[in-house]
Amino acid sequence: MPKVKSKQFQAPKGMRDILPEEQVYWDKFIKSAQRLAEDYGFQKIETPVLEDAELFVRSTGQTTDIVTKQMYTLRTSSHVRLALRPENTPGVLRAYLQDGLVNLPQPVKLYYYGPMFRHEQPQAGRWRQLYQFGLETIGEKASIMDAQIIQFCFHLFRLLGLTKINMHINSIGCQQCRPAYRRALVDYFRHRKNKLCPDCQRRLKENPLRLLDCKEEKCQPIKAQAPATVDYLCDECHRHFKEVLEYLDEMEMPYFLNNALVRGLDYYTKTVFEFFLEENEKYSAIALGGGGRYDDLVKELGGKPTPAVGMALGVDRIVDVMKLTLKVKPTYNPKVFLVELGEMGRRKSLKLFETLHEAGIVTAESFGRDSIKAQLKNADRLGVKLALILGQQEALDGTVIIRDMQSGVQETVPQEKMVDQVKKRLAKN
Ligand SMILES: [Zn+2]
Ligand SMILES: [Zn+2]
């Protein structure tokens, strides 16, 4: 056989492994978020990672960067065009319509967690496989729902030890009032067209609201003077926005009115918001998450007119920030270490390990190590209170040695009394 040089495989560009040492932060986030979501009355939903690509074109938006530049698509052998989901609101609404959730008492309050995929230029805080945790409240138009979603976010940030959070908020109106705003915007930018970046010149034709999203240096001063949506809101949108802000004031939640905030998706109506980390070089510019109201989207996807509001948090970014500020204890915390010696001891050790586990005693081991010295060293490193030693003789006699790691005192006990004896000693300390 000809020799083939072995290849060192790499994860795809912009994607990464999340290693055990980092998992404590992920676990802390996910457990806190799930628990809080359930306390707020949200139920978990999981949807496929792959969806009909058309779903995102119709909802996220035909002219958005997410759909035109960042979507991973594939064609199946039967020529169906699928996309790896770049975000999850469209999938959740598809499920809401397909699975009859529309027939449940409204609003339907759902939460989700999972990977999203965006083919972006990799840079700090941006991954091509990113994780989002999101809430959707579907079927209620009251402004208190917007406030509840925002309250959840601040509540969760607090549980995670993130206190320096800034929220930017805006209202981008509805189908009634947006055309007038759009006209004002186009009018304003058309007169300054030559000063805009090429992307913005294109946006001016395709999707003028996106102009406010531009990050190019040269567009910033023009953007700053642009007409503000809040000056064009219809009575209904104006009242709704005012109420949301009143709820925030009532809860003493800080916010910053940002006229330029439009979000990168097409389906938003009325309230939009984003969260940033204060005084942080990296994360004062990249949002930790955001959301808003999307009252027309269910109808757009073929349902009855159904108002809804939601948000998604970027878990990768939040974990990044948690690592700066939070000490998380590892969840693996064994109290007992099982040492096995000799052929018989080794053979019986797995069964004993299981007995301890069933009795709720978290037990560590280093099976496969021959020397007692090496095994006890590991026991010491883990800081366990007791070591259980199962040697050749003990295995034959049906006993086990219990060693107090601190005093070094040892006692041989019958295996059937092991659990009681261990529990008694652990309780004493
Ligand atoms: Zn309106
Ligand atoms: Zn621009």
CSV table of C-alpha atoms and ligand atoms in Angstrom, one decimal:
chain,number,residue,atom,x,y,z
A,1,MET,CA,0.0,0.0,0.0
A,2,PRO,CA,1.4,3.4,-0.8
A,3,LYS,CA,1.9,5.6,2.2
A,4,VAL,CA,-0.5,8.5,2.5
A,5,LYS,CA,0.7,11.4,4.5
A,6,SER,CA,-1.8,11.8,7.4
A,7,LYS,CA,-3.8,15.0,7.4
A,8,GLN,CA,-4.3,17.3,10.4
A,9,PHE,CA,-7.9,18.2,10.2
A,10,GLN,CA,-9.1,21.6,11.3
A,11,ALA,CA,-12.6,22.8,12.4
A,12,PRO,CA,-14.2,24.9,9.6
A,13,LYS,CA,-13.1,28.5,9.5
A,14,GLY,CA,-15.0,30.6,12.0
A,15,MET,CA,-16.2,27.6,13.9
A,16,ARG,CA,-14.7,26.2,17.1
A,17,ASP,CA,-14.7,23.6,19.8
A,18,ILE,CA,-16.1,24.5,23.2
A,19,LEU,CA,-13.8,22.6,25.6
A,20,PRO,CA,-14.6,21.1,29.0
A,21,GLU,CA,-12.9,24.0,30.9
A,22,GLU,CA,-15.3,26.4,29.3
A,23,GLN,CA,-18.4,24.3,29.7
A,24,VAL,CA,-19.0,25.4,33.3
A,25,TYR,CA,-19.9,28.9,32.0
A,26,TRP,CA,-22.1,27.5,29.3
A,27,ASP,CA,-23.9,25.3,31.8
A,28,LYS,CA,-24.3,28.2,34.2
A,29,PHE,CA,-25.8,30.3,31.5
A,30,ILE,CA,-28.1,27.7,30.1
A,31,LYS,CA,-29.4,26.5,33.5
A,32,SER,CA,-30.0,30.0,34.7
A,33,ALA,CA,-31.8,31.1,31.4
A,34,GLN,CA,-34.0,28.0,31.2
A,35,ARG,CA,-35.0,28.1,34.8
A,36,LEU,CA,-35.9,31.8,34.6
A,37,ALA,CA,-37.7,31.4,31.3
A,38,GLU,CA,-39.9,28.7,32.9
A,39,ASP,CA,-40.5,30.8,35.9
A,40,TYR,CA,-41.7,33.5,33.6
A,41,GLY,CA,-44.1,31.0,32.0
A,42,PHE,CA,-42.2,30.2,28.8
A,43,GLN,CA,-42.1,26.7,27.5
A,44,LYS,CA,-39.3,25.1,25.5
A,45,ILE,CA,-39.5,24.5,21.8
A,46,GLU,CA,-36.9,22.8,19.6
A,47,THR,CA,-37.0,23.2,15.8
A,48,PRO,CA,-34.8,21.7,13.1
A,49,VAL,CA,-31.4,23.3,12.3
A,50,LEU,CA,-32.3,23.1,8.7
A,51,GLU,CA,-35.4,24.8,7.2
A,52,ASP,CA,-36.7,25.6,3.8
A,53,ALA,CA,-34.5,28.5,2.7
A,54,GLU,CA,-37.5,30.4,1.4
A,55,LEU,CA,-38.7,30.7,5.0
A,56,PHE,CA,-35.8,33.1,5.8
A,57,VAL,CA,-36.1,35.0,2.5
A,58,ARG,CA,-39.8,35.6,3.3
A,59,SER,CA,-39.3,36.5,7.0
A,60,THR,CA,-35.8,37.6,7.9
A,61,GLY,CA,-35.8,39.6,4.6
A,62,GLN,CA,-34.8,39.4,1.0
A,63,THR,CA,-32.4,42.3,1.2
A,64,THR,CA,-30.9,41.8,4.6
A,65,ASP,CA,-27.2,40.9,4.9
A,66,ILE,CA,-28.2,37.8,6.9
A,67,VAL,CA,-30.1,36.4,3.9
A,68,THR,CA,-28.1,37.7,1.0
A,69,LYS,CA,-24.6,37.3,2.3
A,70,GLN,CA,-24.5,35.0,5.3
A,71,MET,CA,-26.8,32.1,4.8
A,72,TYR,CA,-25.5,28.6,4.3
A,73,THR,CA,-27.7,26.8,1.8
A,74,LEU,CA,-27.7,23.4,0.3
A,75,ARG,CA,-29.8,21.5,-2.2
A,76,THR,CA,-31.1,18.0,-1.4
A,77,SER,CA,-31.0,15.2,-4.0
A,78,SER,CA,-34.7,16.0,-4.7
A,79,HIS,CA,-33.7,19.7,-5.4
A,80,VAL,CA,-35.3,21.2,-2.3
A,81,ARG,CA,-33.3,24.3,-1.2
A,82,LEU,CA,-32.6,24.2,2.5
A,83,ALA,CA,-30.8,26.7,4.7
A,84,LEU,CA,-28.9,26.2,8.0
A,85,ARG,CA,-31.0,28.6,10.2
A,86,PRO,CA,-29.3,32.0,10.6
A,87,GLU,CA,-31.8,32.8,13.4
A,88,ASN,CA,-34.7,31.0,15.0
A,89,THR,CA,-37.8,33.3,15.0
A,90,PRO,CA,-38.9,32.2,11.5
A,91,GLY,CA,-38.5,28.5,12.5
A,92,VAL,CA,-40.5,29.0,15.7
A,93,LEU,CA,-43.3,30.8,13.9
A,94,ARG,CA,-43.3,28.1,11.2
A,95,ALA,CA,-43.8,25.5,14.0
A,96,TYR,CA,-46.5,27.7,15.7
A,97,LEU,CA,-48.5,27.6,12.4
A,98,GLN,CA,-47.7,24.0,11.4
A,99,ASP,CA,-48.2,22.3,14.8
A,100,GLY,CA,-51.4,24.0,15.7
A,101,LEU,CA,-50.1,26.1,18.6
A,102,VAL,CA,-52.3,28.7,17.1
A,103,ASN,CA,-55.3,26.9,18.6
A,104,LEU,CA,-53.9,27.0,22.2
A,105,PRO,CA,-54.9,29.8,24.6
A,106,GLN,CA,-52.9,32.9,23.5
A,107,PRO,CA,-50.4,34.3,24.0
A,108,VAL,CA,-48.1,31.3,23.4
A,109,LYS,CA,-44.9,31.9,25.3
A,110,LEU,CA,-41.9,29.9,24.0
A,111,TYR,CA,-38.2,29.7,24.6
A,112,TYR,CA,-35.4,28.0,22.5
A,113,TYR,CA,-31.7,27.4,22.7
A,114,GLY,CA,-29.4,26.2,20.0
A,115,PRO,CA,-26.8,26.8,17.3
A,116,MET,CA,-27.4,29.3,14.4
A,117,PHE,CA,-25.2,29.6,11.3
A,118,ARG,CA,-24.0,32.8,9.6
A,119,HIS,CA,-21.3,32.9,7.0
A,120,GLU,CA,-19.7,36.1,8.3
A,121,GLN,CA,-16.2,37.3,8.2
A,122,PRO,CA,-14.8,35.8,11.4
A,123,GLN,CA,-13.8,38.4,14.0
A,124,ALA,CA,-13.9,39.0,17.7
A,125,GLY,CA,-17.3,37.9,19.1
A,126,ARG,CA,-18.5,36.7,15.8
A,127,TRP,CA,-18.7,33.0,15.0
A,128,ARG,CA,-20.1,31.2,12.0
A,129,GLN,CA,-21.7,28.7,14.3
A,130,LEU,CA,-23.2,30.8,17.1
A,131,TYR,CA,-25.5,29.9,19.9
A,132,GLN,CA,-28.7,31.8,20.8
A,133,PHE,CA,-31.2,31.7,23.6
A,134,GLY,CA,-34.4,33.3,22.7
A,135,LEU,CA,-38.0,34.0,23.9
A,136,GLU,CA,-41.1,34.6,21.8
A,137,THR,CA,-44.5,35.8,23.0
A,138,ILE,CA,-46.9,35.1,20.2
A,139,GLY,CA,-50.5,36.3,20.1
A,140,GLU,CA,-50.7,39.4,22.3
A,141,LYS,CA,-50.3,43.0,21.2
A,142,ALA,CA,-50.2,44.7,24.7
A,143,SER,CA,-47.1,46.7,25.4
A,144,ILE,CA,-46.6,45.0,28.7
A,145,MET,CA,-45.4,41.9,26.8
A,146,ASP,CA,-42.5,44.0,25.3
A,147,ALA,CA,-41.6,45.1,28.8
A,148,GLN,CA,-41.8,41.6,30.2
A,149,ILE,CA,-39.3,40.3,27.6
A,150,ILE,CA,-36.9,43.2,28.4
A,151,GLN,CA,-37.4,42.6,32.2
A,152,PHE,CA,-36.4,38.9,31.6
A,153,CYS,CA,-33.2,40.0,30.0
A,154,PHE,CA,-32.2,42.3,32.8
A,155,HIS,CA,-33.2,39.7,35.4
A,156,LEU,CA,-31.1,37.1,33.7
A,157,PHE,CA,-28.1,39.4,33.3
A,158,ARG,CA,-28.3,40.1,37.0
A,159,LEU,CA,-28.4,36.4,37.8
A,160,LEU,CA,-25.2,36.0,35.7
A,161,GLY,CA,-23.5,38.8,37.6
A,162,LEU,CA,-23.6,41.2,34.6
A,163,THR,CA,-24.7,44.5,36.0
A,164,LYS,CA,-23.2,47.0,33.6
A,165,ILE,CA,-25.6,46.6,30.8
A,166,ASN,CA,-26.8,49.3,28.5
A,167,MET,CA,-30.0,49.0,26.6
A,168,HIS,CA,-30.7,50.9,23.4
A,169,ILE,CA,-34.4,51.1,22.4
A,170,ASN,CA,-36.3,52.6,19.5
A,171,SER,CA,-39.7,52.3,17.8
A,172,ILE,CA,-39.6,51.7,14.0
A,173,GLY,CA,-43.4,52.1,13.5
A,174,CYS,CA,-45.8,49.9,11.7
A,175,GLN,CA,-47.2,49.5,8.2
A,176,GLN,CA,-49.4,52.6,8.7
A,177,CYS,CA,-46.6,55.0,9.6
A,178,ARG,CA,-43.5,53.5,8.1
A,179,PRO,CA,-44.1,54.6,4.4
A,180,ALA,CA,-44.0,58.3,5.4
A,181,TYR,CA,-40.9,57.8,7.4
A,182,ARG,CA,-39.3,55.8,4.6
A,183,ARG,CA,-40.1,58.7,2.2
A,184,ALA,CA,-38.5,61.2,4.6
A,185,LEU,CA,-35.4,59.0,4.9
A,186,VAL,CA,-35.0,58.4,1.2
A,187,ASP,CA,-35.4,62.1,0.6
A,188,TYR,CA,-32.8,63.0,3.1
A,189,PHE,CA,-30.2,60.5,1.9
A,190,ARG,CA,-30.8,61.0,-1.8
A,191,HIS,CA,-29.6,64.6,-1.4
A,192,ARG,CA,-26.4,63.3,0.2
A,193,LYS,CA,-25.9,60.2,-2.0
A,194,ASN,CA,-22.4,61.0,-3.2
A,195,LYS,CA,-21.1,61.1,0.3
A,196,LEU,CA,-22.4,57.6,1.2
A,197,CYS,CA,-20.4,54.4,1.0
A,198,PRO,CA,-21.2,52.0,-1.9
A,199,ASP,CA,-23.2,49.7,0.4
A,200,CYS,CA,-25.4,52.5,1.5
A,201,GLN,CA,-26.0,53.7,-2.1
A,202,ARG,CA,-27.3,50.2,-2.8
A,203,ARG,CA,-29.4,50.2,0.4
A,204,LEU,CA,-31.0,53.5,-0.6
A,205,LYS,CA,-32.6,51.7,-3.5
A,206,GLU,CA,-33.3,48.3,-1.8
A,207,ASN,CA,-34.0,49.0,1.8
A,208,PRO,CA,-33.5,52.5,3.1
A,209,LEU,CA,-34.1,51.7,6.7
A,210,ARG,CA,-30.8,49.6,6.6
A,211,LEU,CA,-28.9,52.9,5.9
A,212,LEU,CA,-29.1,53.6,9.7
A,213,ASP,CA,-27.3,50.3,10.3
A,214,CYS,CA,-24.2,51.3,8.4
A,215,LYS,CA,-20.9,51.0,10.4
A,216,GLU,CA,-18.7,52.8,7.8
A,217,GLU,CA,-16.9,55.8,9.2
A,218,LYS,CA,-17.8,58.2,6.3
A,219,CYS,CA,-21.5,57.5,6.7
A,220,GLN,CA,-21.7,58.3,10.4
A,221,PRO,CA,-22.0,62.1,10.3
A,222,ILE,CA,-24.8,61.9,7.7
A,223,LYS,CA,-26.6,59.2,9.7
A,224,ALA,CA,-26.4,61.3,12.8
A,225,GLN,CA,-28.6,64.1,11.2
A,226,ALA,CA,-31.1,61.7,9.6
A,227,PRO,CA,-34.8,61.9,10.4
A,228,ALA,CA,-35.9,60.0,13.5
A,229,THR,CA,-38.6,57.3,13.3
A,230,VAL,CA,-40.1,58.5,16.6
A,231,ASP,CA,-41.1,61.8,14.8
A,232,TYR,CA,-43.2,59.8,12.3
A,233,LEU,CA,-45.0,57.3,14.5
A,234,CYS,CA,-48.8,57.0,14.1
A,235,ASP,CA,-50.9,57.5,17.2
A,236,GLU,CA,-51.1,53.8,17.9
A,237,CYS,CA,-47.3,53.2,17.6
A,238,HIS,CA,-46.6,56.4,19.6
A,239,ARG,CA,-48.9,55.2,22.4
A,240,HIS,CA,-47.4,51.7,22.4
A,241,PHE,CA,-43.8,53.1,22.6
A,242,LYS,CA,-44.7,55.5,25.4
A,243,GLU,CA,-46.3,52.7,27.4
A,244,VAL,CA,-43.2,50.4,27.0
A,245,LEU,CA,-41.0,53.3,28.3
A,246,GLU,CA,-43.3,53.9,31.2
A,247,TYR,CA,-43.0,50.2,32.2
A,248,LEU,CA,-39.3,50.5,32.0
A,249,ASP,CA,-39.3,53.6,34.1
A,250,GLU,CA,-41.6,51.9,36.6
A,251,MET,CA,-39.1,49.0,37.0
A,252,GLU,CA,-36.2,51.5,37.1
A,253,MET,CA,-34.6,49.8,34.1
A,254,PRO,CA,-32.0,52.0,32.3
A,255,TYR,CA,-32.4,52.7,28.6
A,256,PHE,CA,-31.0,54.9,25.9
A,257,LEU,CA,-33.3,56.2,23.2
A,258,ASN,CA,-31.4,55.4,19.9
A,259,ASN,CA,-33.0,56.8,16.8
A,260,ALA,CA,-30.6,54.8,14.6
A,261,LEU,CA,-31.5,51.5,16.0
A,262,VAL,CA,-33.3,49.4,13.3
A,263,ARG,CA,-31.9,45.9,13.8
A,264,GLY,CA,-30.6,43.8,10.9
A,265,LEU,CA,-33.9,42.0,10.2
A,266,ASP,CA,-36.9,43.0,8.1
A,267,TYR,CA,-39.8,41.9,10.1
A,268,TYR,CA,-39.7,44.2,13.1
A,269,THR,CA,-42.5,46.6,13.9
A,270,LYS,CA,-42.8,49.1,16.7
A,271,THR,CA,-40.4,48.3,19.6
A,272,VAL,CA,-36.8,47.3,18.9
A,273,PHE,CA,-34.0,47.0,21.5
A,274,GLU,CA,-30.4,45.8,21.9
A,275,PHE,CA,-28.1,45.2,24.9
A,276,PHE,CA,-24.5,46.3,25.2
A,277,LEU,CA,-21.9,46.0,27.9
A,278,GLU,CA,-20.9,49.3,29.4
A,279,GLU,CA,-17.2,50.3,29.4
A,280,ASN,CA,-16.0,47.3,27.5
A,281,GLU,CA,-13.8,47.8,24.5
A,282,LYS,CA,-15.1,44.8,22.6
A,283,TYR,CA,-18.7,44.6,23.8
A,284,SER,CA,-19.7,48.2,23.9
A,285,ALA,CA,-19.9,48.0,20.1
A,286,ILE,CA,-21.2,44.5,19.6
A,287,ALA,CA,-24.7,43.7,20.9
A,288,LEU,CA,-25.0,40.9,23.5
A,289,GLY,CA,-28.5,40.4,22.2
A,290,GLY,CA,-31.7,42.2,21.2
A,291,GLY,CA,-35.2,41.8,19.9
A,292,GLY,CA,-38.4,43.5,19.3
A,293,ARG,CA,-42.0,43.3,18.1
A,294,TYR,CA,-43.0,41.6,14.9
A,295,ASP,CA,-46.7,42.1,14.5
A,296,ASP,CA,-46.9,41.2,10.8
A,297,LEU,CA,-44.7,38.2,10.5
A,298,VAL,CA,-47.2,35.4,11.3
A,299,LYS,CA,-49.5,36.8,8.6
A,300,GLU,CA,-46.6,37.1,6.2
A,301,LEU,CA,-46.0,33.4,6.8
A,302,GLY,CA,-49.6,32.5,5.9
A,303,GLY,CA,-51.3,32.7,9.3
A,304,LYS,CA,-54.0,35.1,10.7
A,305,PRO,CA,-52.8,38.5,11.8
A,306,THR,CA,-51.0,37.7,15.1
A,307,PRO,CA,-49.0,40.2,17.1
A,308,ALA,CA,-45.8,39.0,18.7
A,309,VAL,CA,-42.6,40.1,20.4
A,310,GLY,CA,-39.4,38.3,21.2
A,311,MET,CA,-35.7,38.5,21.7
A,312,ALA,CA,-32.5,36.5,21.2
A,313,LEU,CA,-29.3,36.6,23.3
A,314,GLY,CA,-25.9,35.8,21.8
A,315,VAL,CA,-24.7,33.1,24.2
A,316,ASP,CA,-21.1,33.0,22.9
A,317,ARG,CA,-20.7,36.7,23.7
A,318,ILE,CA,-22.4,36.5,27.1
A,319,VAL,CA,-20.2,33.5,28.1
A,320,ASP,CA,-17.2,35.6,27.0
A,321,VAL,CA,-18.2,38.4,29.3
A,322,MET,CA,-19.1,36.0,32.2
A,323,LYS,CA,-15.5,34.7,32.1
A,324,LEU,CA,-14.3,38.2,32.8
A,325,THR,CA,-16.4,38.8,35.9
A,326,LEU,CA,-17.7,35.6,37.3
A,327,LYS,CA,-16.1,32.8,39.2
A,328,VAL,CA,-18.0,29.6,38.5
A,329,LYS,CA,-17.4,26.5,40.5
A,330,PRO,CA,-17.0,23.2,38.7
A,331,THR,CA,-20.1,21.1,39.1
A,332,TYR,CA,-18.1,17.9,39.5
A,333,ASN,CA,-17.4,17.7,43.2
A,334,PRO,CA,-16.6,14.1,44.4
A,335,LYS,CA,-16.6,13.4,48.1
A,336,VAL,CA,-15.1,9.9,47.8
A,337,PHE,CA,-12.4,8.2,45.8
A,338,LEU,CA,-12.4,4.5,44.9
A,339,VAL,CA,-9.0,2.9,44.8
A,340,GLU,CA,-8.7,-0.6,43.3
A,341,LEU,CA,-5.7,-3.0,43.6
A,342,GLY,CA,-5.0,-6.3,42.0
A,343,GLU,CA,-7.0,-8.3,39.5
A,344,MET,CA,-9.9,-9.1,41.9
A,345,GLY,CA,-10.1,-5.6,43.2
A,346,ARG,CA,-10.2,-4.2,39.7
A,347,ARG,CA,-12.9,-6.7,38.7
A,348,LYS,CA,-15.2,-5.8,41.5
A,349,SER,CA,-14.6,-2.1,41.4
A,350,LEU,CA,-17.1,-1.2,38.7
A,351,LYS,CA,-19.9,-2.7,40.6
A,352,LEU,CA,-18.9,-0.9,43.8
A,353,PHE,CA,-18.7,2.4,41.9
A,354,GLU,CA,-22.3,1.9,40.7
A,355,THR,CA,-23.5,1.0,44.3
A,356,LEU,CA,-22.0,4.3,45.5
A,357,HIS,CA,-23.6,6.2,42.7
A,358,GLU,CA,-27.0,4.8,43.3
A,359,ALA,CA,-26.7,5.8,47.0
A,360,GLY,CA,-26.1,9.4,45.8
A,361,ILE,CA,-22.4,9.5,46.7
A,362,VAL,CA,-20.4,11.1,43.9
A,363,THR,CA,-17.3,9.0,43.6
A,364,ALA,CA,-14.0,9.6,41.7
A,365,GLU,CA,-11.6,7.0,40.5
A,366,SER,CA,-8.5,6.5,38.3
A,367,PHE,CA,-9.2,3.0,37.0
A,368,GLY,CA,-6.4,1.7,35.0
A,369,ARG,CA,-3.7,3.0,37.3
A,370,ASP,CA,-1.8,0.2,39.0
A,371,SER,CA,-0.1,1.8,41.9
A,372,ILE,CA,-1.9,2.7,45.1
A,373,LYS,CA,0.4,5.7,45.4
A,374,ALA,CA,-0.7,7.2,42.1
A,375,GLN,CA,-4.4,6.6,42.9
A,376,LEU,CA,-4.1,8.2,46.4
A,377,LYS,CA,-2.3,11.1,44.9
A,378,ASN,CA,-5.3,11.7,42.6
A,379,ALA,CA,-7.6,11.4,45.5
A,380,ASP,CA,-5.6,14.0,47.3
A,381,ARG,CA,-5.6,16.4,44.3
A,382,LEU,CA,-9.4,16.2,44.1
A,383,GLY,CA,-9.7,17.0,47.8
A,384,VAL,CA,-12.0,14.1,48.7
A,385,LYS,CA,-12.8,13.3,52.3
A,386,LEU,CA,-12.6,9.6,52.1
A,387,ALA,CA,-10.8,7.0,50.0
A,388,LEU,CA,-12.3,3.5,49.6
A,389,ILE,CA,-9.6,0.8,49.0
A,390,LEU,CA,-10.6,-2.4,47.3
A,391,GLY,CA,-7.6,-4.8,47.2
A,392,GLN,CA,-7.2,-8.5,46.4
A,393,GLN,CA,-8.0,-9.5,50.0
A,394,GLU,CA,-11.0,-7.2,50.5
A,395,ALA,CA,-12.4,-8.4,47.2
A,396,LEU,CA,-12.2,-12.0,48.4
A,397,ASP,CA,-13.6,-11.2,51.9
A,398,GLY,CA,-16.4,-9.0,50.6
A,399,THR,CA,-15.0,-6.0,52.5
A,400,VAL,CA,-13.6,-2.5,51.7
A,401,ILE,CA,-11.2,-0.2,53.5
A,402,ILE,CA,-12.4,3.2,54.4
A,403,ARG,CA,-9.6,5.7,54.7
A,404,ASP,CA,-10.0,9.2,56.2
A,405,MET,CA,-7.9,11.3,53.9
A,406,GLN,CA,-7.1,13.9,56.5
A,407,SER,CA,-6.1,11.8,59.5
A,408,GLY,CA,-5.0,8.7,57.5
A,409,VAL,CA,-7.0,6.4,59.8
A,410,GLN,CA,-8.3,3.3,58.1
A,411,GLU,CA,-11.0,0.9,58.9
A,412,THR,CA,-12.2,-2.3,57.1
A,413,VAL,CA,-15.9,-2.7,56.8
A,414,PRO,CA,-18.2,-5.3,55.1
A,415,GLN,CA,-19.3,-4.1,51.6
A,416,GLU,CA,-22.9,-4.2,52.5
A,417,LYS,CA,-22.3,-1.7,55.3
A,418,MET,CA,-20.1,0.5,53.0
A,419,VAL,CA,-22.8,3.0,52.0
A,420,ASP,CA,-24.0,3.6,55.6
A,421,GLN,CA,-20.5,3.9,56.9
A,422,VAL,CA,-19.5,6.4,54.1
A,423,LYS,CA,-22.7,8.5,54.7
A,424,LYS,CA,-22.1,8.6,58.4
A,425,ARG,CA,-18.5,9.8,58.0
A,426,LEU,CA,-19.4,12.4,55.3
A,427,ALA,CA,-22.2,13.7,57.6
A,428,LYS,CA,-19.8,14.1,60.5
A,429,ASN,CA,-17.4,16.5,58.6
B,1,ZN,ZN,-47.6,53.0,13.3
B,2,ZN,ZN,-22.6,53.5,4.7
